[in-house]
Amino acid sequence: MQEPRHQIRALHTESTVTVYQAYAPHLGLPAARDGRFPAAWKRDRMTWIKPSFLWMMYRCGWGAKEGQGTVLAVEITRDGFEWALGRSCLSHYEHGLHPDQAAWKRALQAAPARVQWDPERDLRLRPLPYRSLQLGLSGEAARRYADEWTVSITDVTPLAHEIHALVRRDELDAAAKLLPEERPYPAGDELLGHLRAPVAC
């Protein structure tokens, strides 16, 4: 069965959804230790969260890239996640979805969150033919994320390294068994209709 091109797949419960970020240890380790983001975490800067573990691995190089050596699984409330989705704007202009470029720019400037749909990745971090959600939070959304929506923060760097080691040894079945159980997130057109391109992009 073919995967929908624009669908959120995530580890989620009835009340929470898990997203991933990677930070330098001076930010990531205190966050995981305390279960909340430290005061040094800049709440006035845009932050990108990713429900896809493998897309995070692609972005941070399995936790090996400079400044991204601590990989965090951040469990947040579904209410907060959906608040951001409902108030987000696509990060690029899409003909047929926005009336015109000027209208899109106004919406983007006003939105506290923005969305990119980037190719999902396989265990070798190769692009797949369907898309993975990246959600950028700024202003009110970033502050709510850090101080209201966060339920728990876990350092999953050892898991990233373990899976990567199995991939390097070509033990893909064993690696796949360690991946977080990401399932389609129940978000219909009321949440995603304004974020799905009407034609393939």
Tab-separated table of C-alpha atoms in Angstrom, residues 81 124 152 161 166 168 184 190:
chain	number	residue	atom	x	y	z
A	81	PHE	CA	1.107	20.102	18.796
A	124	ARG	CA	20.499	4.427	5.103
A	152	SER	CA	9.248	14.718	29.157
A	161	HIS	CA	24.441	5.319	17.936
A	166	LEU	CA	23.754	-1.906	13.099
A	168	ARG	CA	26.924	0.146	9.227
A	184	PRO	CA	0.025	7.771	11.170
A	190	GLU	CA	-9.188	20.345	9.522
